[in-house]
Short mmCIF file of C-alpha atoms and ligand atoms in Angstrom, two decimals:
data_model
loop_
_atom_site.label_atom_id
_atom_site.label_comp_id
_atom_site.label_asym_id
_atom_site.label_seq_id
_atom_site.Cartn_x
_atom_site.Cartn_y
_atom_site.Cartn_z
CA UNK A 1 139.56 107.56 101.80
CA UNK A 2 141.93 105.27 99.97
CA UNK A 3 144.75 106.11 102.37
CA UNK A 4 145.85 103.53 104.87
CA UNK A 5 146.49 105.79 107.75
CA UNK A 6 146.37 104.06 111.09
CA UNK A 7 143.46 106.09 112.20
CA UNK A 8 143.84 109.59 113.25
CA UNK A 9 147.47 110.51 112.96
CA UNK A 10 149.13 112.88 115.47
CA UNK A 11 150.18 115.93 113.73
CA UNK A 12 153.83 116.84 114.43
CA UNK A 13 153.36 120.34 113.02
CA UNK A 14 153.56 123.49 115.04
CA UNK A 15 150.13 125.14 115.86
CA UNK A 16 148.90 128.07 113.88
CA UNK A 17 149.77 130.73 116.75
CA UNK A 18 153.19 129.15 117.07
CA UNK A 19 153.86 129.27 113.39
CA UNK A 20 152.75 132.92 113.33
CA UNK A 21 154.95 133.98 116.31
CA UNK A 22 157.79 132.22 114.76
CA UNK A 23 157.37 133.90 111.30
CA UNK A 24 157.27 137.28 113.05
CA UNK A 25 160.47 136.45 114.68
CA UNK A 26 158.91 136.54 118.17
CA UNK A 27 160.31 133.06 119.16
CA UNK A 28 163.92 132.38 119.49
CA UNK A 29 165.33 129.96 116.82
CA UNK A 30 165.69 126.73 118.66
CA UNK A 31 162.39 127.21 120.49
CA UNK A 32 160.54 128.07 117.34
CA UNK A 33 161.61 125.01 115.47
CA UNK A 34 160.90 122.74 118.34
CA UNK A 35 157.62 120.92 117.73
CA UNK A 36 154.90 121.00 120.43
CA UNK A 37 155.15 117.92 122.42
CA UNK A 38 151.72 115.98 122.18
CA UNK A 39 152.77 112.88 123.83
CA UNK A 40 154.60 109.65 122.64
CA UNK A 41 151.82 107.67 120.99
CA UNK A 42 149.71 108.47 117.94
CA UNK A 43 146.04 108.60 118.96
CA UNK A 44 143.93 105.78 117.45
CA UNK A 45 140.16 105.35 117.91
CA UNK A 46 140.61 101.63 118.59
CA UNK A 47 140.68 102.88 122.27
CA UNK A 48 136.89 103.10 121.96
CA UNK A 49 136.83 99.29 121.96
CA UNK A 50 137.37 99.31 125.71
CA UNK A 51 135.27 102.28 126.55
CA UNK A 52 132.05 101.72 124.43
CA UNK A 53 130.11 98.54 123.89
CA UNK A 54 127.01 98.90 121.52
CA UNK A 55 124.26 96.24 121.52
CA UNK A 56 125.36 94.94 118.19
CA UNK A 57 129.04 94.66 119.15
CA UNK A 58 130.91 93.08 116.12
CA UNK A 59 134.02 95.12 116.92
CA UNK A 60 135.59 92.89 119.49
CA UNK A 61 138.36 90.34 118.67
CA UNK A 62 137.85 87.98 121.63
CA UNK A 63 135.91 84.75 121.92
CA UNK A 64 133.08 84.70 124.59
CA UNK A 65 134.07 86.32 127.88
CA UNK A 66 134.83 83.84 130.56
CA UNK A 67 133.33 84.67 133.98
CA UNK A 68 135.30 84.52 137.22
CA UNK A 69 132.71 81.84 138.41
CA UNK A 70 133.64 79.64 135.34
CA UNK A 71 137.25 80.12 136.21
CA UNK A 72 136.95 79.33 139.86
CA UNK A 73 135.30 75.96 139.02
CA UNK A 74 138.62 75.15 137.34
CA UNK A 75 140.68 75.94 140.43
CA UNK A 76 141.55 72.53 141.87
CA UNK A 77 142.15 73.70 145.47
CA UNK A 78 140.02 76.70 146.59
CA UNK A 79 142.03 76.75 149.84
CA UNK A 80 145.12 77.51 147.80
CA UNK A 81 143.34 80.59 146.49
CA UNK A 82 142.04 81.80 149.72
CA UNK A 83 145.51 81.44 151.43
CA UNK A 84 147.33 83.13 148.50
CA UNK A 85 149.64 85.77 149.89
CA UNK A 86 149.07 89.03 148.10
CA UNK A 87 152.86 89.76 147.80
CA UNK A 88 154.70 90.81 144.70
CA UNK A 89 155.15 88.22 142.10
CA UNK A 90 158.61 87.20 140.77
CA UNK A 91 160.30 89.05 137.99
CA UNK A 92 160.11 86.22 135.59
CA UNK A 93 156.52 85.21 136.64
CA UNK A 94 154.71 82.39 138.63
CA UNK A 95 156.90 79.15 138.09
CA UNK A 96 153.84 76.95 137.71
CA UNK A 97 152.30 79.33 135.07
CA UNK A 98 155.64 79.43 133.12
CA UNK A 99 155.95 75.71 133.23
CA UNK A 100 152.43 75.11 131.86
CA UNK A 101 153.15 77.61 129.08
CA UNK A 102 156.46 75.97 128.24
CA UNK A 103 154.92 72.43 128.27
CA UNK A 104 152.36 73.31 125.72
CA UNK A 105 155.02 74.76 123.41
CA UNK A 106 157.56 71.97 124.15
CA UNK A 107 160.30 74.51 125.00
CA UNK A 108 162.50 74.93 128.18
CA UNK A 109 160.61 76.69 131.09
CA UNK A 110 163.47 79.09 131.42
CA UNK A 111 162.47 80.84 128.17
CA UNK A 112 159.20 81.99 129.37
CA UNK A 113 158.67 85.45 130.95
CA UNK A 114 155.12 86.45 132.02
CA UNK A 115 153.65 89.89 131.04
CA UNK A 116 150.44 91.77 131.59
CA UNK A 117 148.96 90.66 128.31
CA UNK A 118 150.90 90.49 125.09
CA UNK A 119 150.54 94.38 125.39
CA UNK A 120 153.19 94.68 127.92
CA UNK A 121 155.43 92.07 126.03
CA UNK A 122 155.29 94.48 122.99
CA UNK A 123 156.27 97.26 125.17
CA UNK A 124 159.28 95.59 126.89
CA UNK A 125 160.42 94.33 123.42
CA UNK A 126 160.26 97.85 121.93
CA UNK A 127 161.89 99.60 124.81
CA UNK A 128 164.53 97.00 125.33
CA UNK A 129 165.45 96.14 121.67
CA UNK A 130 165.36 99.50 120.03
CA UNK A 131 167.05 103.01 120.50
CA UNK A 132 165.74 106.26 118.71
CA UNK A 133 166.59 106.09 115.03
CA UNK A 134 166.78 102.26 114.90
CA UNK A 135 165.04 100.45 112.02
CA UNK A 136 162.32 97.83 112.42
CA UNK A 137 160.05 96.13 109.82
CA UNK A 138 156.48 95.43 110.57
CA UNK A 139 153.93 93.53 108.50
CA UNK A 140 150.65 95.60 108.49
CA UNK A 141 147.79 95.97 108.85
CA UNK A 142 148.11 95.12 112.44
CA UNK A 143 147.00 95.74 115.96
CA UNK A 144 147.83 99.49 116.30
CA UNK A 145 149.96 99.31 119.39
CA UNK A 146 152.21 96.77 117.56
CA UNK A 147 153.32 99.69 115.36
CA UNK A 148 152.77 102.54 117.83
CA UNK A 149 154.95 101.19 120.60
CA UNK A 150 157.86 101.46 118.14
CA UNK A 151 156.73 104.96 116.90
CA UNK A 152 156.77 105.95 120.61
CA UNK A 153 160.31 104.78 121.04
CA UNK A 154 161.41 107.05 118.16
CA UNK A 155 162.15 104.06 115.83
CA UNK A 156 162.01 104.22 112.06
CA UNK A 157 159.21 101.81 111.13
CA UNK A 158 159.11 100.33 107.58
CA UNK A 159 155.84 98.70 106.73
CA UNK A 160 155.20 95.69 104.46
CA UNK A 161 151.46 96.50 103.63
CA UNK A 162 149.56 93.40 102.98
CA UNK A 163 146.42 93.94 100.83
CA UNK A 164 142.85 92.88 101.01
CA UNK A 165 142.95 92.22 97.20
CA UNK A 166 145.85 89.81 97.83
CA UNK A 167 144.00 88.18 100.73
CA UNK A 168 146.53 89.44 103.19
CA UNK A 169 149.13 86.88 101.91
CA UNK A 170 152.75 87.64 102.88
CA UNK A 171 155.70 86.70 100.78
CA UNK A 172 158.97 86.65 102.74
CA UNK A 173 160.85 88.40 99.95
CA UNK A 174 158.71 91.53 100.68
CA UNK A 175 160.17 91.64 104.15
CA UNK A 176 163.75 90.55 102.93
CA UNK A 177 164.13 93.48 100.65
CA UNK A 178 163.58 95.94 103.50
CA UNK A 179 166.13 94.38 105.85
CA UNK A 180 169.25 96.31 106.62
CA UNK A 181 172.30 95.45 108.78
CA UNK A 182 170.84 98.08 111.28
CA UNK A 183 167.41 96.34 111.44
CA UNK A 184 166.65 95.43 114.96
CA UNK A 185 163.31 93.68 114.63
CA UNK A 186 160.85 92.21 112.23
CA UNK A 187 157.28 91.90 113.55
CA UNK A 188 154.57 89.57 112.38
CA UNK A 189 151.24 88.38 113.77
CA UNK A 190 149.77 84.96 113.12
CA UNK A 191 146.87 84.47 112.72
CA UNK A 192 146.76 88.20 111.81
CA UNK A 193 144.76 91.00 113.39
CA UNK A 194 142.48 92.19 111.73
CA UNK A 195 142.22 89.48 109.06
CA UNK A 196 142.53 86.17 110.89
CA UNK A 197 144.86 84.95 107.98
CA UNK A 198 147.68 82.72 109.17
CA UNK A 199 151.26 83.18 107.97
CA UNK A 200 152.44 79.75 106.85
CA UNK A 201 155.28 78.02 108.66
CA UNK A 202 157.34 77.99 105.52
CA UNK A 203 157.12 81.73 105.36
CA UNK A 204 158.44 82.04 108.78
CA UNK A 205 161.28 79.89 107.97
CA UNK A 206 162.03 82.00 105.10
CA UNK A 207 161.97 85.10 107.26
CA UNK A 208 164.45 83.62 109.65
CA UNK A 209 166.68 82.75 106.87
CA UNK A 210 166.50 86.24 105.51
CA UNK A 211 167.14 87.73 108.97
CA UNK A 212 170.21 85.46 109.46
CA UNK A 213 171.75 86.67 106.19
CA UNK A 214 170.76 90.26 105.90
CA UNK A 215 170.09 91.44 109.43
CA UNK A 216 171.87 89.36 111.84
CA UNK A 217 171.26 91.49 114.84
CA UNK A 218 167.51 91.47 114.32
CA UNK A 219 164.90 89.44 116.27
CA UNK A 220 161.83 88.08 114.61
CA UNK A 221 158.76 88.86 117.01
CA UNK A 222 155.86 86.52 116.29
CA UNK A 223 152.64 87.61 118.01
CA UNK A 224 150.71 84.43 118.62
CA UNK A 225 147.93 85.95 120.57
CA UNK A 226 145.23 84.34 118.41
CA UNK A 227 147.01 81.00 117.89
CA UNK A 228 144.47 79.12 120.04
CA UNK A 229 141.38 80.50 118.44
CA UNK A 230 140.91 77.74 115.94
CA UNK A 231 137.58 76.46 114.54
CA UNK A 232 135.83 73.30 115.82
CA UNK A 233 138.18 70.53 115.74
CA UNK A 234 140.92 72.18 113.49
CA UNK A 235 144.40 71.45 114.80
CA UNK A 236 146.30 74.19 116.53
CA UNK A 237 149.67 74.85 114.66
CA UNK A 238 152.94 74.56 116.60
CA UNK A 239 154.31 77.68 118.22
CA UNK A 240 157.10 79.60 116.46
CA UNK A 241 158.76 79.57 119.89
CA UNK A 242 160.30 76.13 119.13
CA UNK A 243 162.50 77.67 116.52
CA UNK A 244 164.71 79.31 119.19
CA UNK A 245 166.93 82.28 118.28
CA UNK A 246 166.11 84.59 116.60
CA UNK A 247 162.34 84.15 117.40
CA UNK A 248 160.68 85.89 120.31
CA UNK A 249 156.90 85.15 120.66
CA UNK A 250 154.14 86.69 122.44
CA UNK A 251 150.77 85.41 123.67
CA UNK A 252 148.16 85.59 126.26
CA UNK A 253 144.76 84.31 127.74
CA UNK A 254 142.86 87.29 126.31
CA UNK A 255 141.42 86.00 122.98
CA UNK A 256 140.79 82.30 122.49
CA UNK A 257 140.23 81.78 126.29
CA UNK A 258 138.07 84.79 126.67
CA UNK A 259 139.96 86.26 129.73
CA UNK A 260 141.41 89.64 128.67
CA UNK A 261 140.53 90.94 132.10
CA UNK A 262 143.09 88.69 133.82
CA UNK A 263 145.91 90.64 132.00
CA UNK A 264 148.07 87.70 131.82
CA UNK A 265 150.50 86.96 128.82
CA UNK A 266 153.99 85.81 128.11
CA UNK A 267 157.08 86.29 125.99
CA UNK A 268 159.18 83.29 125.05
CA UNK A 269 162.76 84.37 124.77
CA UNK A 270 165.39 81.79 123.99
CA UNK A 271 168.50 84.02 124.76
CA UNK A 272 169.41 84.33 128.44
CA UNK A 273 170.93 87.78 128.23
CA UNK A 274 167.84 89.23 126.34
CA UNK A 275 165.64 87.62 128.99
CA UNK A 276 167.49 89.17 131.84
CA UNK A 277 167.30 92.49 130.18
CA UNK A 278 163.52 92.08 129.51
CA UNK A 279 162.92 91.18 133.11
CA UNK A 280 164.69 94.24 134.28
CA UNK A 281 162.57 96.28 132.00
CA UNK A 282 159.56 94.53 133.40
CA UNK A 283 160.67 95.31 136.88
CA UNK A 284 161.11 98.97 135.91
CA UNK A 285 157.66 99.08 134.41
CA UNK A 286 155.34 96.98 136.56
CA UNK A 287 157.70 95.29 139.00
CA UNK A 288 155.92 91.97 138.63
CA UNK A 289 152.66 90.39 137.45
CA UNK A 290 149.76 90.12 139.78
CA UNK A 291 149.93 86.96 141.98
CA UNK A 292 146.06 86.60 141.73
CA UNK A 293 146.02 86.93 137.93
CA UNK A 294 148.87 84.54 137.51
CA UNK A 295 147.28 82.02 140.03
CA UNK A 296 144.06 81.97 138.05
CA UNK A 297 145.70 81.92 134.66
CA UNK A 298 147.70 78.84 135.78
CA UNK A 299 144.39 77.09 136.71
CA UNK A 300 142.99 78.22 133.37
CA UNK A 301 145.86 77.07 131.10
CA UNK A 302 146.00 73.66 133.03
CA UNK A 303 142.46 73.11 132.01
CA UNK A 304 142.55 74.99 128.75
CA UNK A 305 140.81 72.22 126.85
CA UNK A 306 137.65 72.68 128.94
CA UNK A 307 137.63 76.40 128.05
CA UNK A 308 138.79 76.33 124.54
CA UNK A 309 136.64 73.37 123.22
CA UNK A 310 133.18 75.12 123.54
CA UNK A 311 134.62 78.45 122.36
CA UNK A 312 136.07 76.79 119.21
CA UNK A 313 132.70 75.25 118.44
CA UNK A 314 131.08 78.67 118.76
CA UNK A 315 133.74 80.20 116.54
CA UNK A 316 133.23 77.51 113.86
CA UNK A 317 129.34 78.32 113.98
CA UNK A 318 130.16 81.98 113.93
CA UNK A 319 132.48 81.91 110.89
CA UNK A 320 129.92 79.81 108.98
CA UNK A 321 127.18 82.26 109.78
CA UNK A 322 129.27 85.10 108.44
CA UNK A 323 129.98 82.94 105.36
CA UNK A 324 126.38 82.41 104.62
CA UNK A 325 125.58 86.11 105.19
CA UNK A 326 128.38 87.33 103.03
CA UNK A 327 127.24 85.12 100.19
CA UNK A 328 123.76 86.87 100.31
CA UNK A 329 125.55 90.27 100.41
CA UNK A 330 128.25 89.38 97.79
CA UNK A 331 126.97 91.97 95.35
CA UNK A 332 128.05 94.80 97.59
CA UNK A 333 130.42 93.24 100.28
CA UNK A 334 133.49 90.97 99.93
CA UNK A 335 135.34 89.17 102.59
CA UNK A 336 138.55 87.24 103.32
CA UNK A 337 137.69 83.94 104.94
CA UNK A 338 139.95 83.80 108.10
CA UNK A 339 142.07 80.80 108.98
CA UNK A 340 141.53 81.36 112.75
CA UNK A 341 140.56 84.06 115.34
CA UNK A 342 137.37 85.48 116.25
CA UNK A 343 137.49 88.12 113.42
CA UNK A 344 137.65 88.66 109.74
CA UNK A 345 138.00 91.56 107.12
CA UNK A 346 135.10 92.65 104.97
CA UNK A 347 135.19 95.26 102.30
CA UNK A 348 132.43 97.51 100.82
CA UNK A 349 132.78 96.99 97.01
CA UNK A 350 133.80 99.96 95.09
CA UNK A 351 131.14 99.45 92.45
CA UNK A 352 128.42 99.47 95.14
CA UNK A 353 129.77 102.17 97.45
CA UNK A 354 131.29 105.47 96.30
CA UNK A 355 133.43 107.34 98.84
CA UNK A 356 130.40 109.28 100.02
CA UNK A 357 128.52 106.08 100.76
CA UNK A 358 131.49 104.69 102.72
CA UNK A 359 131.42 107.86 104.93
CA UNK A 360 127.60 107.44 105.32
CA UNK A 361 128.20 103.83 106.18
CA UNK A 362 130.38 104.72 109.16
CA UNK A 363 128.13 107.55 110.28
CA UNK A 364 125.13 105.11 110.28
CA UNK A 365 126.57 102.76 112.88
CA UNK A 366 125.69 104.55 116.04
CA UNK A 367 122.05 105.04 114.81
CA UNK A 368 121.74 101.18 114.40
CA UNK A 369 123.54 100.62 117.83
CA UNK A 370 126.10 98.74 115.83
CA UNK A 371 129.86 98.47 116.52
CA UNK A 372 132.54 97.47 113.93
CA UNK A 373 136.25 97.99 113.90
CA UNK A 374 137.44 100.35 111.19
CA UNK A 375 140.03 99.25 108.67
CA UNK A 376 141.99 102.63 109.29
CA UNK A 377 142.64 101.76 112.77
CA UNK A 378 144.91 99.00 111.63
CA UNK A 379 146.45 100.83 108.63
CA UNK A 380 143.94 99.28 106.11
CA UNK A 381 141.59 100.95 103.65
CA UNK A 382 138.54 102.96 104.94
CA UNK A 383 136.17 100.71 103.15
CA UNK A 384 137.47 97.78 105.05
CA UNK A 385 136.17 96.77 108.44
CA UNK A 386 136.96 94.14 110.89
CA UNK A 387 134.08 91.97 111.97
CA UNK A 388 134.36 90.09 115.17
CA UNK A 389 132.01 87.04 115.30
CA UNK A 390 133.09 85.38 118.46
CA UNK A 391 132.10 88.00 121.20
CA UNK A 392 128.47 88.15 120.97
CA UNK A 393 126.38 85.18 122.15
CA UNK A 394 125.90 83.28 119.04
CA UNK A 395 122.11 83.54 119.17
CA UNK A 396 122.49 87.31 118.64
CA UNK A 397 124.97 87.11 115.75
CA UNK A 398 122.73 86.72 112.85
CA UNK A 399 120.48 89.67 114.04
CA UNK A 400 123.62 91.74 114.27
CA UNK A 401 124.80 90.83 110.84
CA UNK A 402 121.33 91.72 109.64
CA UNK A 403 121.88 95.33 111.13
CA UNK A 404 125.17 95.54 109.15
CA UNK A 405 122.93 94.92 106.06
CA UNK A 406 120.59 97.78 107.09
CA UNK A 407 123.51 100.11 107.67
CA UNK A 408 124.63 99.24 104.15
CA UNK A 409 121.10 99.97 102.84
CA UNK A 410 121.11 103.40 104.50
CA UNK A 411 124.67 104.19 103.27
CA UNK A 412 123.83 103.37 99.64
CA UNK A 413 120.22 104.61 99.66
CA UNK A 414 119.12 101.16 98.48
CA UNK A 415 115.95 99.45 99.75
CA UNK A 416 116.53 96.38 101.63
CA UNK A 417 117.17 93.44 99.22
CA UNK A 418 114.67 90.63 99.33
CA UNK A 419 116.09 87.07 100.00
CA UNK A 420 115.03 84.85 97.27
CA UNK A 421 112.52 82.27 98.73
CA UNK A 422 112.00 84.32 101.97
C1 PLP B 501 147.75 91.05 117.72
C2 PLP B 501 147.46 91.50 119.07
N1 PLP B 501 148.52 91.55 119.90
C3 PLP B 501 148.42 91.86 121.25
C4 PLP B 501 147.15 92.15 121.64
C5 PLP B 501 147.13 92.71 123.16
O1 PLP B 501 146.25 91.89 123.87
P1 PLP B 501 146.54 91.41 125.36
O2 PLP B 501 147.48 92.40 125.85
O3 PLP B 501 145.24 91.39 125.97
O4 PLP B 501 147.23 90.18 125.26
C6 PLP B 501 145.97 92.33 120.86
C7 PLP B 501 144.74 92.73 121.43
O5 PLP B 501 143.89 93.07 120.65
C8 PLP B 501 146.23 91.88 119.48
O6 PLP B 501 145.23 91.94 118.65
#
C-alpha cells in the first residue's frame, strides 16, 4: 500500500508454463530467456477515465465540457466552416492556429507545431529525442503517459518523486543530481497533474542552468496543459516557451477550455532542426492534424477569454467548496491546496485509516456511484486520490463531496459525523 507504483505494472517475467518448460530444458536457450512480449506500454487503470463516467464523477481533470454549439457561436464566419475543404492539414498545422498560439506566448510563429492533444506531442518528443537505453529524468507523480511513452521507447527513466508530505514542491537540485552527460530530456508539468501545484519560474530557471552545465544535450520538456486553468481573476503566468533553447513546451485546448474532444494541442520548439524532425515524426504517425479540429480550435483560441472567464469563476468556486469540505473532514482527510487546474490531491490520514480501511475505501466507490482518480495511477501513495472539482456542474459538487464523506464512513466503519450547528 505504501508503494508508489504507477498503477498496475506490466510484469516482464516469463509465465509459469514457460518457466517450467525452460527449467526442464524443453526450450532452446535464447528462446527460453526471451521474455513474453506483452506490448510496449505498461497498463494503467487511468484508461477507465475515458470509458466509465459515474454520476459523482470527481475523477476528471478538465473544466466544464464545451459544447459544439457553444463553439460554433464563436466562429465568426459560418460560411468559412461550411466551405472548408476536408483535405489533409499541413505538417506543422494550420497557420492561423499556430499564429494565435504564438501571439499569446509572444514567441515566433515558426516555433509552433500542432499536435493531436499534448498526448501526441509527448509521443513525438519521446520517439524523436530518445533511443533505447537513453536516460531521461521525470518529475513524478505525473500523468501516466508522460512516463510510459518513454518506458515504451525503452528509455531508462529516473524519477524525482515529489511527496504529498512536502506539498509536491520541487527543488531543482533534486533534478540536477540525477543529470548525466547522456541525459536526453528532463520532463516537468506545471501546474502539476495530479496536484495542481505550480513549479515556480525560478525553479525552471535553475533547471535550465543545471541542464546547460551538466547535460548539454538534454531538452527540458515543460508540459503546460493546465496553464490556463487559473482561478477567478488570478493572472496566468507566462509560458516557459519564451525561454527558447533548451525548452520545449506542450499544451492543448483540453483542460482549461473544456474541449478535449477537439484533440488539438501544440508543441513550441525553438530549434529548427528539431522542429523538422518532429514534423517528420508527426507525418509518420498521423500525417497531419484534422482541418476541422484545427479550424474550430482557431476560433476557440481567438475568443479564449469568452470561454476561459466563466470556467475560471467556476474553478474558483469549486476550489473554495473543496476547501470548506476538507476543513470539516480535517480529522481524517488532508489536502494540498492547488495553485491552478481543476484538480487537487487529498490523502486519507494514517491515524484514521489503516491499510485495510484504505482498500475498503476504494472498494466502496462503485457502490456510491462515485469516481476518483487513484494516487497509484500517477505513481503516488494508495491513500492519495486526485479530486477533480471542475468537471461536474457546480450545483452537483457539494453533493458529490458528501458522497466522498460517506465512502470514508463506510471504509472506517464510522457513523457519519454531525456538523456542529447543523
Ligand atoms: C499533464 C498532462 N499532459 C498531457 C495530457 C494529455 O491531454 P491532451 O492530449 O488532451 O492534451 C494530460 C491529460 O490528462 C495531462 O494531464
